[in-house]
Amino acid sequence: MSYLDIKDITVRFGGHIALNNVSMSVERGIITGLIGPNGAGKTTLFNVVSGLHRADEGAISLDGERITNMAPYKRARSGVGRTFQRLELFPSLTVEENIRVSAEIRNQWTRGNTSTIVRKLIDQKIEDTLELTGLTELADHHVAEIPTGKARLVELARSLMQDPKLILLDEPASGQNDIETAEFGNILRTLTNEGITIFLVEHDMSLVMSVCDHVYVLDFGSIIASGSTDEIQIDKRVIDAYLGGDL
Amino acid sequence: MTELVTFTVVGLAIGSIYSIASAGLVVTYTTSGIFNFAHGAIGMFTAFIYWQLRWDAGWGGQWPAPIAMLFVLFVVAPIIGIFLQLVVMRGLEGTNETTKLVIPIAVMLAFIGGTNWIWQDLESRIPEPFFGRESKWSIGDAYITTHQTIVVVTALLLALFLKFLLTNTRIGITMRAVVDNRELVQLNGGKPDFAALLSWAIGAMMAAVAGILISPLLGSLNVLALTLLVVNAYAAAIFGRLKNLPLTFMGGLVIGLAVSYWNWLSGTGRKWPWLSELRSAIPVVILFVILILLPQERLRGSSLAKYRESFKVPTIKSSITWGAIFIIFISALTLILENKWEFSLAKGIGFAIIGLSMVLLTGYAGEINLAPLAFAGIGAISAYQFDVGSGVETGAGFATLAVFLAAFFGYLVFPAFGLARARLWGAVSVFTIGVLGLVTIFDGTSGTGIASRESMSFSGLIVAALIAGAIGAVVAVPALRLRGLYLGLATFAFAIFVDKMVYKQRQTLSLDIPFIGDGKDVTFNVFNNGALNIPRPGFFGIDFRKNQSAMLILLTITFSLIAILLVILRRSTYGRQLSAMKDSPAACATLGLNMLKLKLSVFTLAAAIAGFGGALHASNLRAIQEDAPFTVFEGLALFMLTVVSGIGYISGALIGGILYGTAFLVMGDFWDKLANDWSSFDWLFTVIHDFFIFLGPAMAGIGLGRNPNGIAAQIFDGYRILKEESNRTLLSIGVAATTCFWIFRITDVIDGWTFLLLFVPTLLLCPLIAEAKKKDLETEKMHPLELIGIDHSYTDQIVEDLNKELNLPFSHPKDFEDRSH
Ligand SMILES: Nc1ncnc2c1ncn2[C@@H]1O[C@H](COP(=O)(O)OP(=O)(O)OP(=O)(O)O)[C@@H](O)[C@H]1O
Ligand SMILES: [Mg+2]
């Protein structure tokens, strides 16, 4: 059975239907892509999965368990992490503190242990994650001072401190240059090797096509195609939706 | 039946006025996105002007009603509205929520201050209803006055007018669209600026109509009472969710009827003496309930990317150093200050301690509390009830009470500290035992009753803090889901509730409480005759009753200790989580943080600090009254000044408190003295004096409210620069000069005023000079980009700046070195 199961989700904003009976499934341990033109409903779907927005209809289950009406913080505790398209960092804190506060929150709801050993473990984990995301040099900067591309990595690192089983990444490469994006692809593969399931919304097609194992295409709130990257690239409806875009 | 008709008519009339007032509020909110806190005060101010034109026997005066009415509605009110929009409110677009709240609060205080200034004599001003008191007609046995009829008809007409304006005219549709997307309206050829002007003019007119119509119901004109009456309409506006006019109108009528029927039911408050003031609190109770029941917006993040508030946090070590410097500094001042000035300064620091609760709650955690002084008042009253004024014996009973309160407090506050379960219980126990120990050790009082308690004990202060904390939690629990403006309004409602139901409470309560009072009934006298005498402390073997210096130093030490505690908190897991919650609740939720626990904890803690500070402050003042110093308007003023000073900083609380409690009074005194010394310029100095006394805080708020970091940040940046190597000379000169002034003063070479005139400018000038010097250096260092590499060297800093500018891979200069090896 798939890890994340989205079933018949409908979301309306007033009269506007942002998601129309959307169903998809995200398989364990791979990278699933979600693409679509602006306003297609991708972010809305992520909000529904992470619990920040209630769907009007439909159901969501995680690893077989229904989470449709679960509070966002409980979903996080069952292993759903995410980053935000419009950055949601903590500007009062430094890069390191942004990541640390996440680790501390996790520690609080798992063990609630504050012994020296645990604190050392947290320190180690923070160091490793900073290393993985290449943020070590920036650790003491305030997040307001760093470029957007780096800030996206801080969001990823912060989410990783939760030991998530599934991460929702909302346009993580926007604001990154080509070199950074390529590096980002490597980070994503490292994460899947560690067994983390990734659900990726991205406009940068080179990244999507190079890392994703399976891709869904959303347009005007409905899924218009799904399949492997090769299948998607030649799908007529997808090309139409993008109006001959850079596929 | 007759009664039903009478009370229904009265209710409908009042309700109509609420509807009109709240509709005005909604109109300005929908077009500008600003909740006009000053709405009530505008209604009050225009009612005074109307009175002046219509009824005063002297200046102006005796205009026919229609002319006076037309003049106020179509000249005075629009001018007020347009002026406000052009000069004050227009700049608020895109600022953060606190600023959007603080500036209108400042405007409200300006209207209140201005009205008090203009109409300052105590003459009683009685506006008559339209067509006099006797003009009425009847349905059956019930009478309906002409005034009531006019009120209801006016409300109906205005409702129709607004409906027509907003749905059928082009400008009305623009007005509704502006708030959603200003740029879009502009692109489509709409006129957002004109729409905003119009909405403020209409808003002010509606406030004026409400103020003029409601004032005859009050008897004699009273600034605060009239303002509060219009404030009641806020509940109706919230009922319409600040956008739906029909619902708003309905809400106004419901509130009016609720008040009227309650009056009927309770015999105008006579039937149940404890609830006698409820009639004036019903609207805010309704406001609170509506806010809680309203479906909440989903979690939002930091809504404005362009707004960056950056509060620097001091290290624990430096906060301890600053605390020590502050205590030494104030102690040195006590050697040269007269008693009167020490008292003023102590007042400022007392408010600053209460201000610390706002630094924790609003500055660190981002939760708005407009009732800081209500909690301070509750603290002062608790200290009085349980320590000084009641029959509660200190001893076993008192200790039992303290233990219960401490355990409750620990249960509320500690779970958010991230302790393992075993440790959590340990912490709660240790805290409870600690409180028990303190209460036992410092149980220095003897005897019972007011007469025998001549001093406040330390245990009284502890109980004050714990009770205020517990009540803070009780208020916070229903309000936990609220944020921003709505949380502000809920706490505002609570502050008014405390004003009405606690400060005006005249009942005594006799209870037989087990363990307490040695088997006799314990008598609580909630707010005895509108004033409570709260004695000076009497602990540590020091007599604070006669020694104002000691009292000042005690307050200073208390401030420093709580401040250091806050810095420790801010630097802990707890503080990081508060910051995270303030910056992005949405992100916090997706990180698995249960924010309810955290909010409850920080609310309780902040209320406890306010309660402790309030009790100590009251004890410095020796008494509190129903109308000073802990009322809702004073709370708003303190909140506003603390925000202006920098609510994210400890020093912001200090500056805010001293501005509010000390500075404006001292400045007033100064001009007063000049007026005495130079009697030929008497009038000028009196005007300046009055300006500072009546309008000082409000003007400070309007002038400085837009800087999100506050004054403290600027001053501190200046002082930070002063510490740099290059400024050693300047620093030494500054220190030497202040020391000289101090020595001159202590040896009586100069008098107090001269000292102040030399001392304060030195204190402010040094950082300013340092800053100016630094700016000069920086402009020298700036290179035009095109000259880099030609007449400037290609430094690492420039590489870094360019990379950032061009969004290139962020390569730290060090990397280059590494690779070149
Ligand atoms: N809070 C909201 N209120 C009203 N409409 C909304 C809201 N959030 C999103 N929408 C609308 O829902 C639709 C889907 O928006 P969403 O942000 O999910 O798109 P997206 O696929 O993420 O687009 P993008 O690629 O630009 O990020 C859009 O038409 C948007 O205008
Ligand atoms: Mg999106």
mmCIF file of N, CA, C and O in Angstrom, chain B residues 118 277 363 376 420 462 710 773 779 793:
data_model
loop_
_atom_site.group_PDB
_atom_site.id
_atom_site.type_symbol
_atom_site.label_atom_id
_atom_site.label_comp_id
_atom_site.label_asym_id
_atom_site.label_seq_id
_atom_site.Cartn_x
_atom_site.Cartn_y
_atom_site.Cartn_z
ATOM 1 N N ILE B 118 -9.009 70.850 26.230
ATOM 2 C CA ILE B 118 -9.881 71.941 25.816
ATOM 3 C C ILE B 118 -10.979 72.199 26.843
ATOM 4 O O ILE B 118 -11.260 73.333 27.202
ATOM 5 N N GLU B 277 -22.907 46.492 38.291
ATOM 6 C CA GLU B 277 -22.225 47.186 37.201
ATOM 7 C C GLU B 277 -22.238 46.393 35.895
ATOM 8 O O GLU B 277 -21.672 46.814 34.904
ATOM 9 N N GLY B 363 6.576 41.016 23.049
ATOM 10 C CA GLY B 363 7.883 41.121 22.407
ATOM 11 C C GLY B 363 8.458 39.768 22.035
ATOM 12 O O GLY B 363 8.879 39.555 20.908
ATOM 13 N N ALA B 376 -2.103 43.853 36.547
ATOM 14 C CA ALA B 376 -1.400 44.564 37.619
ATOM 15 C C ALA B 376 -2.383 44.914 38.729
ATOM 16 O O ALA B 376 -2.092 44.724 39.914
ATOM 17 N N ALA B 420 11.315 16.237 30.996
ATOM 18 C CA ALA B 420 10.750 14.899 31.022
ATOM 19 C C ALA B 420 9.724 14.830 32.144
ATOM 20 O O ALA B 420 9.760 15.628 33.072
ATOM 21 N N ILE B 462 4.152 37.592 46.594
ATOM 22 C CA ILE B 462 4.163 36.292 45.926
ATOM 23 C C ILE B 462 2.745 35.854 45.603
ATOM 24 O O ILE B 462 2.437 35.419 44.480
ATOM 25 N N GLY B 710 11.518 50.244 17.689
ATOM 26 C CA GLY B 710 11.395 51.120 18.836
ATOM 27 C C GLY B 710 12.624 51.963 19.116
ATOM 28 O O GLY B 710 13.674 51.808 18.504
ATOM 29 N N LYS B 773 29.547 59.866 13.660
ATOM 30 C CA LYS B 773 30.923 59.608 13.257
ATOM 31 C C LYS B 773 31.012 58.340 12.426
ATOM 32 O O LYS B 773 31.676 58.279 11.396
ATOM 33 N N THR B 779 30.222 56.109 4.812
ATOM 34 C CA THR B 779 30.043 56.689 3.480
ATOM 35 C C THR B 779 31.392 56.789 2.775
ATOM 36 O O THR B 779 31.477 56.665 1.555
ATOM 37 N N SER B 793 40.559 48.098 -4.238
ATOM 38 C CA SER B 793 40.935 46.691 -4.367
ATOM 39 C C SER B 793 39.692 45.817 -4.265
ATOM 40 O O SER B 793 38.664 46.217 -3.739
#
